[in-house]
Amino acid sequence: KMPSSIPEADRRHRASAAFSLSFLSLTFSITAFSSSYWCEGTRKVAKPFCKGDTKGDLCIRFNSADGNGSQAVQYIWETGDDKFVEKKFHAGIWYSCEEMINEEGEKCRSFISLTPASDRGVLWLSIVAELLYVVLLLIGNILMSVEICYFSSVIDGLKINAFSAVVTVLAGLLGMVAHMMYTTVFQMTVNLGPEDWRPHTWDYGWSYGLAWTSFACCMAAAVTTINKYTKTILEFKHKRKKLERSFRIQYKFPEY
C-alpha cells in the first residue's frame, strides 16, 4: 500500500490543474468545431445593375434614365476596379457564409460542397478526427474528475491517472492532425474551388486560433498528468527505500 505520508493536498492540486486545462481544451474545441470563423476574408464580385431609384456605390449606374431601353446605347460610369465590390466572407468546417450586396444578412452554403472532389476524402477524415478529438477529451475530463473525487487508495488513483494521460495524449495527436488536414483542404479549395466562391484575400480567423489553443491546453494537460504520475511513483519509491532502510537499522538485519 502507498505510504500515507505523500502529501494529499499536493496530489489534488496537480490533479485539479490537469482537469482545468483539459476542461478548457474541451470547451475551446467544441466552440471552434461548431463555428464558421476558421478562415475570414473578402471576395471581389461584380456590382449588380441599379434598379429603379437605387442609389449608392454598391450597384452600377447608367447615364440614361431609361436604362432598360433596348434601342439606346448604355454607358456605364464605373470602369476598372469601380465595377467591383468586396464582400466579406467566413468559412468553417461545416459551412461558408458571405454578406449580401444591398441586402441585410448572409448567404451560407455547405463547405463540403465547395471542396474539390479530390479533397473531400481528406475533409471527411478531418471531421472524423475532430469528432474523435472531442470525444477523447470528454473521456479524459471524466477520468480526471473521477480521480479528483476518488477517495480510495493512491494506487487506484494512479491507475486512473495513467489511463487519463494516455487518452489525453492520443486526443492531442488527433487534434493536431485534424487541424492540419483542414488547413490543407481549405488552401486547396481556395485554389481549385468554385469561381463564385474563391476569395480575393483571406486569413485565419478566431476559430482557427481557438482550435490550436485547445490543442495547446490539451498537451499541457497531458504533460501535467504525466508529471503527476511520474512524481507520485518517484515519491513512492523514495518513501519505500527510506522505510526499508529504517526497518533494517531498527532490527539490525545483516546485509548480504
C-alpha atoms as one frame of an Amber mdcrd trajectory, in Angstrom:
protein
   0.000   0.000   0.000   1.183   3.523  -0.809   2.541   5.312   2.252   0.159
   7.954   3.562   2.984  10.460   4.031   2.826  11.555   0.377   1.128  14.979
   0.521  -2.535  14.516  -0.362  -3.062  18.247  -0.946  -0.195  18.341  -3.450
  -1.632  15.415  -5.405  -5.077  17.013  -5.541  -3.592  20.340  -6.604  -1.832
  18.742  -9.556  -4.933  16.726 -10.466  -7.065  19.892 -10.374  -4.594  21.739
 -12.610  -4.684  18.918 -15.190  -8.500  18.809 -15.082  -8.774  22.587 -15.535
  -6.515  22.524 -18.601  -8.378  19.557 -20.071 -11.751  21.214 -19.465 -10.564
  24.410 -21.175  -9.339  22.338 -24.105 -12.732  20.607 -24.408 -14.632  23.914
 -24.260 -12.400  25.559 -26.874 -12.563  22.565 -29.214 -16.379  22.356 -29.154
 -16.674  26.109 -29.737 -14.234  26.056 -32.668 -15.697  22.884 -34.201 -19.221
  24.309 -34.291 -18.285  27.776 -35.606 -17.637  29.049 -39.135 -14.807  31.503
 -38.486 -11.803  29.271 -39.145 -10.975  31.482 -42.122 -12.119  35.024 -42.948
 -11.577  37.311 -45.909 -13.135  39.147 -48.839 -14.413  38.243 -52.283 -14.284
  40.666 -55.234 -17.554  40.435 -57.188 -19.081  42.498 -59.975 -21.631  45.094
 -58.887 -25.238  44.406 -59.876 -27.126  46.923 -62.049 -29.007  49.596 -60.149
 -32.746  49.064 -60.197 -35.300  51.873 -60.151 -34.253  54.724 -57.906 -31.489
  52.741 -56.222 -28.502  54.913 -55.407 -25.179  54.242 -53.841 -21.805  52.757
 -54.588 -22.890  49.120 -54.478 -24.530  48.973 -57.912 -23.699  50.045 -61.494
 -25.415  53.251 -62.713 -26.358  54.178 -66.272 -26.204  57.606 -67.863 -29.807
  57.346 -69.055 -32.970  57.363 -67.009 -34.433  54.905 -69.492 -31.923  52.256
 -68.594 -33.976  49.370 -69.920 -34.482  50.721 -73.447 -33.206  48.113 -75.860
 -32.568  50.652 -78.658 -30.497  53.045 -76.546 -26.762  52.735 -76.160 -25.989
  52.492 -72.468 -22.855  53.954 -70.946 -21.651  52.703 -67.578 -19.931  55.233
 -65.367 -17.901  52.649 -63.466 -14.658  51.466 -65.015 -11.866  49.208 -63.818
 -11.991  48.383 -60.128 -15.054  50.591 -59.722 -17.066  47.810 -61.322 -16.353
  45.528 -58.395 -17.268  45.445 -54.731 -15.669  43.427 -51.936 -17.890  41.123
 -49.913 -16.773  39.750 -46.565 -16.949  36.001 -46.027 -16.102  33.470 -43.336
 -15.776  29.703 -43.557 -15.507  26.786 -41.159 -15.540  23.015 -41.308 -19.282
  22.811 -41.922 -20.317  25.844 -43.966 -19.196  29.092 -45.589 -21.113  32.393
 -45.382 -20.763  35.699 -47.204 -22.577  39.008 -46.884 -25.160  40.026 -49.467
 -24.975  43.206 -51.571 -27.691  45.802 -50.901 -29.393  43.393 -48.518 -29.055
  42.529 -44.874 -27.924  39.135 -43.679 -25.666  36.454 -45.116 -25.888  33.690
 -47.674 -24.469  30.374 -46.450 -23.653  27.117 -48.191 -22.050  23.843 -47.208
 -18.256  23.957 -47.211 -18.192  20.275 -48.154 -19.977  21.082 -51.435 -17.344
  23.739 -52.217 -14.383  21.416 -51.655 -12.872  19.843 -54.802 -13.990  16.234
 -55.217 -10.394  15.010 -54.927 -10.047  16.579 -51.468 -13.405  15.659 -49.914
 -11.978  12.431 -48.513  -9.346  14.413 -46.625 -12.027  16.810 -45.339 -14.133
  13.901 -44.045 -11.057  12.451 -42.338 -10.518  15.849 -40.735 -14.129  15.911
 -39.497 -13.866  12.376 -38.080 -10.555  13.236 -36.385 -12.098  16.395 -34.877
 -15.039  14.377 -33.528 -12.701  11.769 -32.021 -10.625  14.604 -30.557 -13.701
  15.978 -28.763 -14.813  12.504 -27.588 -11.373  11.622 -26.190 -11.145  14.992
 -24.445 -14.537  14.290 -22.862 -13.361  10.857 -21.685 -10.185  12.413 -20.290
 -12.228  15.013 -18.407 -14.445  12.321 -16.892 -11.438  10.262 -15.789  -9.725
  13.283 -14.235 -12.869  14.299 -12.377 -13.238  10.731 -11.058  -9.620  10.819
  -9.900 -10.195  14.089  -8.018 -13.353  12.799  -6.301 -11.994   9.290  -5.689
 -11.180   8.716  -2.035  -9.746   5.188  -2.150  -6.095   4.150  -2.248  -3.471
   6.129  -4.132  -2.690   3.045  -6.223  -6.206   3.078  -7.704  -5.815   6.786
  -8.358  -2.560   6.132 -10.193  -4.268   3.638 -12.487  -6.907   6.212 -13.417
  -4.176   8.825 -13.788  -2.192   6.666 -16.219  -5.244   5.927 -18.364  -6.293
   9.599 -18.498  -2.747  10.565 -19.538  -2.821   8.103 -22.467  -6.277   9.283
 -23.566  -5.274  12.963 -23.397  -2.064  12.439 -25.385  -3.990  10.492 -28.050
  -6.586  13.279 -28.192  -3.865  15.884 -28.713  -2.333  13.943 -31.595  -5.722
  13.545 -33.288  -6.466  17.247 -32.820  -3.162  18.270 -34.381  -3.712  16.004
 -37.403  -7.317  17.239 -37.830  -6.324  20.917 -37.770  -3.511  20.363 -40.262
  -5.748  18.396 -42.636  -8.393  21.121 -42.607  -5.728  23.753 -43.319  -4.589
  21.753 -46.367  -8.156  21.258 -47.625  -9.007  24.957 -47.280  -5.918  26.046
 -49.201  -6.756  23.568 -51.978 -10.335  24.883 -52.078  -9.043  28.445 -52.412
  -7.044  27.406 -55.481  -9.409  24.875 -57.075 -12.838  25.683 -55.629 -15.823
  27.185 -57.498 -15.241  30.501 -59.277 -18.178  32.085 -57.457 -16.584  31.355
 -54.066 -12.828  31.845 -54.403 -11.668  34.623 -52.048  -9.719  37.682 -53.145
  -7.982  37.990 -49.761  -8.197  35.725 -46.737  -6.606  34.911 -43.411  -7.218
  32.559 -40.494  -9.981  33.597 -38.085 -10.556  33.392 -34.342 -11.964  29.848
 -34.505  -8.736  28.598 -36.064  -6.738  30.222 -33.276  -9.151  28.786 -30.702
  -8.710  25.292 -32.160  -4.919  25.492 -31.787  -5.300  26.985 -28.301  -7.409
  23.934 -27.455  -4.594  21.703 -28.720  -2.061  23.598 -26.585  -4.252  23.218
 -23.472  -4.719  19.518 -24.245  -0.980  18.889 -24.441  -0.395  20.957 -21.305
  -2.986  18.811 -19.505  -1.260  15.651 -20.780   2.164  16.868 -19.599   0.724
  17.817 -16.193  -0.936  14.413 -15.839   2.203  12.509 -16.829   4.282  14.680
 -14.498   1.878  13.941 -11.637   2.054  10.208 -12.316   5.865  10.198 -12.549
   6.332  12.329  -9.453   3.987  10.130  -7.403   5.860   6.982  -8.488   9.213
   8.539  -7.596   7.871   9.644  -4.222   6.602   6.148  -3.587   9.979   4.587
  -4.419  11.784   7.129  -2.234   9.476   6.514   0.734   9.758   2.753   0.327
  13.566   2.846   0.310  13.501   5.122   3.321  11.192   2.724   5.195  13.319
  -0.297   4.232  16.467   1.467   5.464  14.765   2.465   8.701  13.428  -1.059
   9.208  16.877  -2.618   8.588  18.548  -0.262  11.090  15.845  -0.811  13.694
  16.102  -4.597  13.671  19.794  -4.727  12.687  19.348  -7.241   9.896  22.671
  -8.414   8.437  23.306  -7.162   4.906  24.391  -9.768   2.410
